[in-house]
Short mmCIF file of N, CA and C in Angstrom, two decimals:
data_model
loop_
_atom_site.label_atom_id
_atom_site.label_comp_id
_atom_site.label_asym_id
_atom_site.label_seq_id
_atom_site.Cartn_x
_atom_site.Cartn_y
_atom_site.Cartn_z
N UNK R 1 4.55 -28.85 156.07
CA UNK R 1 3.86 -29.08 154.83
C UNK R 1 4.91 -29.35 153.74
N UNK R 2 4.64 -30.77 153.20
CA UNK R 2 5.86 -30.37 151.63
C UNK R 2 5.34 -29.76 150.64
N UNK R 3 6.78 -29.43 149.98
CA UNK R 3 6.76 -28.44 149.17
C UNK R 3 6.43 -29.19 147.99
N UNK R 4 5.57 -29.22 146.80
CA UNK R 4 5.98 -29.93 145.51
C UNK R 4 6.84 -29.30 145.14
N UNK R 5 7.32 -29.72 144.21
CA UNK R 5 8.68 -29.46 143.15
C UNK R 5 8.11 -30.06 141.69
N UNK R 6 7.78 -29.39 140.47
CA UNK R 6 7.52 -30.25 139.85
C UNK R 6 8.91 -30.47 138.86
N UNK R 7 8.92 -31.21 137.83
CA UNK R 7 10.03 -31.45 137.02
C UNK R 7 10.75 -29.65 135.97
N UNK R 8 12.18 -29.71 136.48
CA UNK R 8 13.15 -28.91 136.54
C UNK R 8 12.65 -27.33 137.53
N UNK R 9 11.63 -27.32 138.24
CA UNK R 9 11.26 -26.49 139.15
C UNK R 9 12.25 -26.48 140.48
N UNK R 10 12.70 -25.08 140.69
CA UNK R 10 13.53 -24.96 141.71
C UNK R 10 13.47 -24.01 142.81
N UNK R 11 13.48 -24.41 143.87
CA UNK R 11 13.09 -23.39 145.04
C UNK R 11 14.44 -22.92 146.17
N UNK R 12 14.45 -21.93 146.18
CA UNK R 12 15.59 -21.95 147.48
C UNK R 12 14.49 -21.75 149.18
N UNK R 13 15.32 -22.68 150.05
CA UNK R 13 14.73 -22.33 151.36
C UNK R 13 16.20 -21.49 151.98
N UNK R 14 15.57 -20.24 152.71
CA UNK R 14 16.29 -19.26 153.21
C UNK R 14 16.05 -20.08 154.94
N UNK R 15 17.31 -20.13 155.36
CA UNK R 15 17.54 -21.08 156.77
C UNK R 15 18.62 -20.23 157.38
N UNK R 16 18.53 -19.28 158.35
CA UNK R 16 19.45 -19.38 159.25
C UNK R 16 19.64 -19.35 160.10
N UNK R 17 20.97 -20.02 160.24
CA UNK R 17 21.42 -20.79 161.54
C UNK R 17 22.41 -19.97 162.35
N UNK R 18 22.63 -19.81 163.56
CA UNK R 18 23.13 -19.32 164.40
C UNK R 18 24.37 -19.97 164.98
N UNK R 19 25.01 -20.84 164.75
CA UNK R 19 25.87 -21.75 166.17
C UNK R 19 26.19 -21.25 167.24
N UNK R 20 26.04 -21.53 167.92
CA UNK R 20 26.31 -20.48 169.27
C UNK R 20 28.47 -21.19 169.32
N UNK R 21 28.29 -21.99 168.56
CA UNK R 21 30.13 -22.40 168.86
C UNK R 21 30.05 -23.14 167.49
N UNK R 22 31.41 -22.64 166.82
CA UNK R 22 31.55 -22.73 165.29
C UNK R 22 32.22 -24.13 165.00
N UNK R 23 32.60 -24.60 166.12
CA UNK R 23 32.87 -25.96 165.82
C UNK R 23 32.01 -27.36 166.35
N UNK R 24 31.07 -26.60 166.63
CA UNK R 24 30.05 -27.66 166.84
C UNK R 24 28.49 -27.28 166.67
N UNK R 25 28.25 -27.12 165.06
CA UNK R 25 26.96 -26.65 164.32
C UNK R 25 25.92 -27.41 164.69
N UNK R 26 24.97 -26.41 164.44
CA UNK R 26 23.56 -27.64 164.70
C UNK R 26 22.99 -27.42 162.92
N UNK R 27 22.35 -28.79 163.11
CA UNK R 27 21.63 -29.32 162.20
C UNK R 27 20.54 -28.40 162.00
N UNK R 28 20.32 -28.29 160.40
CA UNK R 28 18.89 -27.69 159.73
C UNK R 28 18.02 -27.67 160.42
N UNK R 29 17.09 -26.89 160.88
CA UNK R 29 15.60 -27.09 161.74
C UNK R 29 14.84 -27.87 160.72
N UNK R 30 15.05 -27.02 159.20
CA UNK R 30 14.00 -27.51 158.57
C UNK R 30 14.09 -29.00 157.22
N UNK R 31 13.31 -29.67 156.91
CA UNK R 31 14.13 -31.13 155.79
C UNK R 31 13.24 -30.57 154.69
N UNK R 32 13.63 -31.32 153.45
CA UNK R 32 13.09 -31.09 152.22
C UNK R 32 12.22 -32.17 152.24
N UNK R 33 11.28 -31.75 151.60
CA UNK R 33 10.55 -33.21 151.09
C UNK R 33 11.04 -34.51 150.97
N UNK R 34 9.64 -35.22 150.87
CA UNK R 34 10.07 -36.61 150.85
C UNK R 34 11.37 -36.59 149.26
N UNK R 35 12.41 -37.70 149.54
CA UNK R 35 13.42 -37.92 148.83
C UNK R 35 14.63 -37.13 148.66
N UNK R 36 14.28 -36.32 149.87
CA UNK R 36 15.86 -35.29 149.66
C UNK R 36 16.59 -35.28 151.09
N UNK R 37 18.01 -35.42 150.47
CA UNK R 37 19.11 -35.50 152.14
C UNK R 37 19.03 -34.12 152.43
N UNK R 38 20.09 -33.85 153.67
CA UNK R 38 20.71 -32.70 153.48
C UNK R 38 22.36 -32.51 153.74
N UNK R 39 23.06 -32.67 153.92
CA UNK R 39 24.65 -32.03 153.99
C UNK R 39 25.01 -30.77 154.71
N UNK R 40 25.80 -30.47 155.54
CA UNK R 40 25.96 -29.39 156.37
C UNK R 40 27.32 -29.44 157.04
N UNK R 41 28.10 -28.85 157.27
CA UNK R 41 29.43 -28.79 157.85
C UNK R 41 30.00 -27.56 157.68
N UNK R 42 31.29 -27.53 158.03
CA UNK R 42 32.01 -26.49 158.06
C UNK R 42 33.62 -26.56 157.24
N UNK R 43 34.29 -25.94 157.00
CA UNK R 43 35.36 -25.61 155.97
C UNK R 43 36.49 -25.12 156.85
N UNK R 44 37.64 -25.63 157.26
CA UNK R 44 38.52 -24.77 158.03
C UNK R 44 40.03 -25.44 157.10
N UNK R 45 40.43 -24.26 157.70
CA UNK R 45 42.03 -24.53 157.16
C UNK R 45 43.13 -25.85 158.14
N UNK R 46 44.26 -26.15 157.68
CA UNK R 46 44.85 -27.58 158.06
C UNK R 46 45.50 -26.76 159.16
N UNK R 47 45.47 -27.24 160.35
CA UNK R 47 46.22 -26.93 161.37
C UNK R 47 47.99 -27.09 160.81
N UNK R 48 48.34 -27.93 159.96
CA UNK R 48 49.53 -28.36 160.17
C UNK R 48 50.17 -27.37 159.05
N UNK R 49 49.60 -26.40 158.35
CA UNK R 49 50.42 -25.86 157.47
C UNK R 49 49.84 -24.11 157.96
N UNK R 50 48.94 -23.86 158.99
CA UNK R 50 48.71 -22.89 158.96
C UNK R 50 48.68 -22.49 161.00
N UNK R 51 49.42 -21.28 161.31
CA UNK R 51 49.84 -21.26 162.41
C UNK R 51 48.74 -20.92 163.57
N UNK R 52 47.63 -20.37 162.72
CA UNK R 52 46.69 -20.02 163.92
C UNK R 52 45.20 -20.94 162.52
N UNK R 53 44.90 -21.44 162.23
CA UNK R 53 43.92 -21.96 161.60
C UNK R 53 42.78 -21.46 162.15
N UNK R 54 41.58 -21.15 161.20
CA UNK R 54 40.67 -20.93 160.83
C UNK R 54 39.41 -21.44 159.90
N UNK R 55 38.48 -20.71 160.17
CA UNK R 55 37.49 -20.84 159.47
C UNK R 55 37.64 -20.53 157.62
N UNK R 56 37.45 -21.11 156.53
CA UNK R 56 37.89 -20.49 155.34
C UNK R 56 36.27 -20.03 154.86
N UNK R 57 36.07 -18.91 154.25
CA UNK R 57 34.80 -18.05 153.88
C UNK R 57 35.24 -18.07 152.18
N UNK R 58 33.86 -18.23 151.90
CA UNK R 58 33.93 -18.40 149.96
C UNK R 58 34.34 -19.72 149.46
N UNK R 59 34.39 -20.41 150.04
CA UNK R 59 34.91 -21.94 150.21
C UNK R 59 33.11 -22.26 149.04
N UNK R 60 33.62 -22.91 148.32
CA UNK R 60 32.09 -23.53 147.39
C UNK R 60 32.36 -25.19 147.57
N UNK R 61 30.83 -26.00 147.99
CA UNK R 61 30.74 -27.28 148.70
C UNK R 61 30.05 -27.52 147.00
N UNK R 62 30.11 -28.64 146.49
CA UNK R 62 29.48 -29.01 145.59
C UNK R 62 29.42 -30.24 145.61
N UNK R 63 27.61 -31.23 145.30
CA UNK R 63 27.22 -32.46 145.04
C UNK R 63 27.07 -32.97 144.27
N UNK R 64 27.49 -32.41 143.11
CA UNK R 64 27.01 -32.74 141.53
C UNK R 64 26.39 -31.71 141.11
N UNK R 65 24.80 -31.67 141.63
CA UNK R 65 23.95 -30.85 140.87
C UNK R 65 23.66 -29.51 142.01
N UNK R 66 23.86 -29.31 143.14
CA UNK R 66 23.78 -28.09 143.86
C UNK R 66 25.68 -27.52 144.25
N UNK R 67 25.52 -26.56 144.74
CA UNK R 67 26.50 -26.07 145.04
C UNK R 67 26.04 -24.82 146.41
N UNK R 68 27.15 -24.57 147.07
CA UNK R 68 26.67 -23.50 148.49
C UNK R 68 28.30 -23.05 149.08
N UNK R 69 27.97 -21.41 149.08
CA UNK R 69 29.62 -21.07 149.38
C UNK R 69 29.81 -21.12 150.94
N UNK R 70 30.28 -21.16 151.81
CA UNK R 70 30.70 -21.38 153.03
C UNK R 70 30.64 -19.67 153.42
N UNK R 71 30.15 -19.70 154.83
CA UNK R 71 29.73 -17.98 155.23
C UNK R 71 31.25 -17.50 156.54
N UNK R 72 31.47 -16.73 156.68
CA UNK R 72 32.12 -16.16 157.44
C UNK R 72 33.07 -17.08 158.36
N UNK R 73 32.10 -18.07 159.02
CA UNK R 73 32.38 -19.17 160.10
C UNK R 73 32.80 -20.42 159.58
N UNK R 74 33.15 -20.24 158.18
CA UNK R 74 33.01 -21.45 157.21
C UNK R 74 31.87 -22.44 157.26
N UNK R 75 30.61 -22.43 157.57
CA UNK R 75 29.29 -23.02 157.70
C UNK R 75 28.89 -23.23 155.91
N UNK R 76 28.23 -24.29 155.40
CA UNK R 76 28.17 -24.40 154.83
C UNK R 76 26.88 -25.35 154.80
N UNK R 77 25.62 -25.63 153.84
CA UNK R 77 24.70 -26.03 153.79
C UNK R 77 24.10 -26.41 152.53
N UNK R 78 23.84 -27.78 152.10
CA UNK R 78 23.24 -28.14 151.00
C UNK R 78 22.18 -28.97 151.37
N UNK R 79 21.00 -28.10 151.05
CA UNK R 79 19.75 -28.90 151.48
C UNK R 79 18.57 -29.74 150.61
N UNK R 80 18.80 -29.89 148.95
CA UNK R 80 18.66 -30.44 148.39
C UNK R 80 19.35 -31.45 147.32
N UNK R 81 19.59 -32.09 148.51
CA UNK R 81 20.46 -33.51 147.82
C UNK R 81 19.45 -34.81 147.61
N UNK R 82 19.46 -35.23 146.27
CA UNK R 82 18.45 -36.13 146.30
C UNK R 82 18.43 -37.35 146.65
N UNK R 83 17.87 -38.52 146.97
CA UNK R 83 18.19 -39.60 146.97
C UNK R 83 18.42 -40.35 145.40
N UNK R 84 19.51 -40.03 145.67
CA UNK R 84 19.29 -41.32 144.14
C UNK R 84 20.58 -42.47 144.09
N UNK R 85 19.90 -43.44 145.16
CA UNK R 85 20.96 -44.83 145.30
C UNK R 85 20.76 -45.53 144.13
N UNK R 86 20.12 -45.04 143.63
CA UNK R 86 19.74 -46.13 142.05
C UNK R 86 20.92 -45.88 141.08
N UNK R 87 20.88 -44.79 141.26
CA UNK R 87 22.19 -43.83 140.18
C UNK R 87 23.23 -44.02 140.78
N UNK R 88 23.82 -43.86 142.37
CA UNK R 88 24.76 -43.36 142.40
C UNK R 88 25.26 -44.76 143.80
N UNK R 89 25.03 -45.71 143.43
CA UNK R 89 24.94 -47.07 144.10
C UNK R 89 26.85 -46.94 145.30
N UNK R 90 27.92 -46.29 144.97
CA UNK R 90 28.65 -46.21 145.31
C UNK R 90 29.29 -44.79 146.20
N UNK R 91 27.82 -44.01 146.17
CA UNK R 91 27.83 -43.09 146.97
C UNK R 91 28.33 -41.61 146.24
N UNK R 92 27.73 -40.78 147.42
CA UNK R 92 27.45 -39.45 146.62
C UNK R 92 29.23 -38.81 146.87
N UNK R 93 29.75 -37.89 145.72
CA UNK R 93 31.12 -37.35 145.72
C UNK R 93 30.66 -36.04 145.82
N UNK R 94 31.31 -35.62 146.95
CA UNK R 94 30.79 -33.84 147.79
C UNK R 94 32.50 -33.06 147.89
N UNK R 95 32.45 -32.20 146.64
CA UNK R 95 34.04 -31.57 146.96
C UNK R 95 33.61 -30.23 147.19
N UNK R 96 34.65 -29.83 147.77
CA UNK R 96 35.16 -28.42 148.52
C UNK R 96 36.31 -27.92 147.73
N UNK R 97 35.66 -26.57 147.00
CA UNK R 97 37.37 -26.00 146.49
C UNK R 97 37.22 -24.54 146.63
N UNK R 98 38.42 -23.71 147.07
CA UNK R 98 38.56 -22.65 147.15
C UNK R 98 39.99 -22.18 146.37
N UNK R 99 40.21 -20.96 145.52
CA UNK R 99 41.42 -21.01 144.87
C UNK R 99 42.46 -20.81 145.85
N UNK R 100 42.49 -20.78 146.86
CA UNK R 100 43.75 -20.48 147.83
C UNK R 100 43.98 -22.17 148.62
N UNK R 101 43.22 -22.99 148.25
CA UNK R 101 43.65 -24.25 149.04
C UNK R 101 43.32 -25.18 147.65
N UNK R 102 43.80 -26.37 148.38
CA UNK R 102 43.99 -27.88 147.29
C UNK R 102 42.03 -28.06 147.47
N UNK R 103 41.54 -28.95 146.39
CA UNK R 103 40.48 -29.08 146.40
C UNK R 103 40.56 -30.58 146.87
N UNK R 104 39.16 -30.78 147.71
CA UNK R 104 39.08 -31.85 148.46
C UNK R 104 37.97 -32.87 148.31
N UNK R 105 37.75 -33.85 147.94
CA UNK R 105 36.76 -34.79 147.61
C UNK R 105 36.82 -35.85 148.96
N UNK R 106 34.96 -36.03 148.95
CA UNK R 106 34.52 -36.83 149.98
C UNK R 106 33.32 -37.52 149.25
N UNK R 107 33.22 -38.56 149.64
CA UNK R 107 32.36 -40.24 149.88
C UNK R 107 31.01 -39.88 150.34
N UNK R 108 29.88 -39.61 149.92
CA UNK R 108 28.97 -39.80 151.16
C UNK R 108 28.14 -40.63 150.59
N UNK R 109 27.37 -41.76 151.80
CA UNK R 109 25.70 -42.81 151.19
C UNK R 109 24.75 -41.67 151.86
N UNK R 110 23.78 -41.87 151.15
CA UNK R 110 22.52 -40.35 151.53
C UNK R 110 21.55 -41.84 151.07
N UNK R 111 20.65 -41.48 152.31
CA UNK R 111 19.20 -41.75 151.80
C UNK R 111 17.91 -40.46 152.00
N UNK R 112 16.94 -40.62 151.87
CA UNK R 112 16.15 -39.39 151.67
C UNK R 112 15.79 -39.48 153.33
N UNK R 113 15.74 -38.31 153.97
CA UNK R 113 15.36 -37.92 155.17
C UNK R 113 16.93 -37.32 156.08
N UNK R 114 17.71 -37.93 155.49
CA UNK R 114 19.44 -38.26 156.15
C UNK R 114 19.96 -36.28 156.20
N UNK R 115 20.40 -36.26 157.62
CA UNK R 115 21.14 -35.05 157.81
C UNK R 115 22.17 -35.27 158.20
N UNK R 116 23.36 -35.19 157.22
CA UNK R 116 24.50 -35.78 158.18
C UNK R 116 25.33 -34.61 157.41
N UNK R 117 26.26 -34.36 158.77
CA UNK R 117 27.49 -33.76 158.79
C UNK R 117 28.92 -33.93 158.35
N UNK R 118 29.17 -32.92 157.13
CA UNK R 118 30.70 -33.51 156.65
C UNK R 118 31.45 -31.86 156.51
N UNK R 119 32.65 -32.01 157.66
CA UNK R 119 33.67 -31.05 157.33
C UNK R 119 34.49 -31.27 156.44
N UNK R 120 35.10 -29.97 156.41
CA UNK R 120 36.35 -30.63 155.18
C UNK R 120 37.77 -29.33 156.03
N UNK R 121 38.87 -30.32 155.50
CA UNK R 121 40.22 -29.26 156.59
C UNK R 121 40.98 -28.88 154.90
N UNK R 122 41.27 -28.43 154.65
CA UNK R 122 41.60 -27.77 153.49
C UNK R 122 43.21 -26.98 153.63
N UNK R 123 44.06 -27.69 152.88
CA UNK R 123 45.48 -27.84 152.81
C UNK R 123 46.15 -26.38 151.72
N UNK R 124 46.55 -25.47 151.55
CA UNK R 124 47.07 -24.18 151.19
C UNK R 124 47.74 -24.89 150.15
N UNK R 125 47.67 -24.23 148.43
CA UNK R 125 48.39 -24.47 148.10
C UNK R 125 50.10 -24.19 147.62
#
């Protein structure tokens, strides 16, 4: 069933996910209404500056207008991303910053229904 949303109305959906293996997450069970993406990945540290690399926890993913901190496994989930190719014709900018690593900016095209997966490897500063 969708949810309405009416104008500046905001809902959180409580989703969780299990991975049975932290480097290969599964996708949201559940989508937002018509016109909303979703975003999902994980946060780990750079193999090349760190000797046993990991998962980074407290890691905050931000799209502009949502934000979501990364859990234990570095899992991370933003499930109301809107479509708006009208606005943002050159694609959506999704950064990752934590104060113990460099902050990291990524590219994404979203259309409404779209679940796609973006990690980020995050360099110590």
């Amino acid at each position: 069933m969708p949810i309405d949303l009416s104008a500046g109305e905001q809902r959180q959906l409580d989703v969780q996910l299990e991975p049975k293996d932290p480097l290969t997450p599964r996708p949201p069970d559940e989508r937002w209404p018509e016109g909303y993406a979703t975003v999902y990945g994980y946060v780990t540290e750079s193999p090349y500056h760190v000797p046993d690399p990991g998962p980074i926890e407290g890691a905050t993913v931000w799209e502009g207008w949502f934000g979501a901190k990364t859990d234990a496994n570095g899992y991370y989930i933003l499930n109301a991303v809107r479509d708006m190719r009208h606005l943002c014709p050159d694609g959506w900018e999704i950064s990752c910053n934590h104060n113990n690593y460099a902050q990291q900016m990524k590219t994404v095209f979203l259309k409404a229904g779209d679940i796609i997966r973006l990690d980020f490897v995050l360099e110590p500063r």
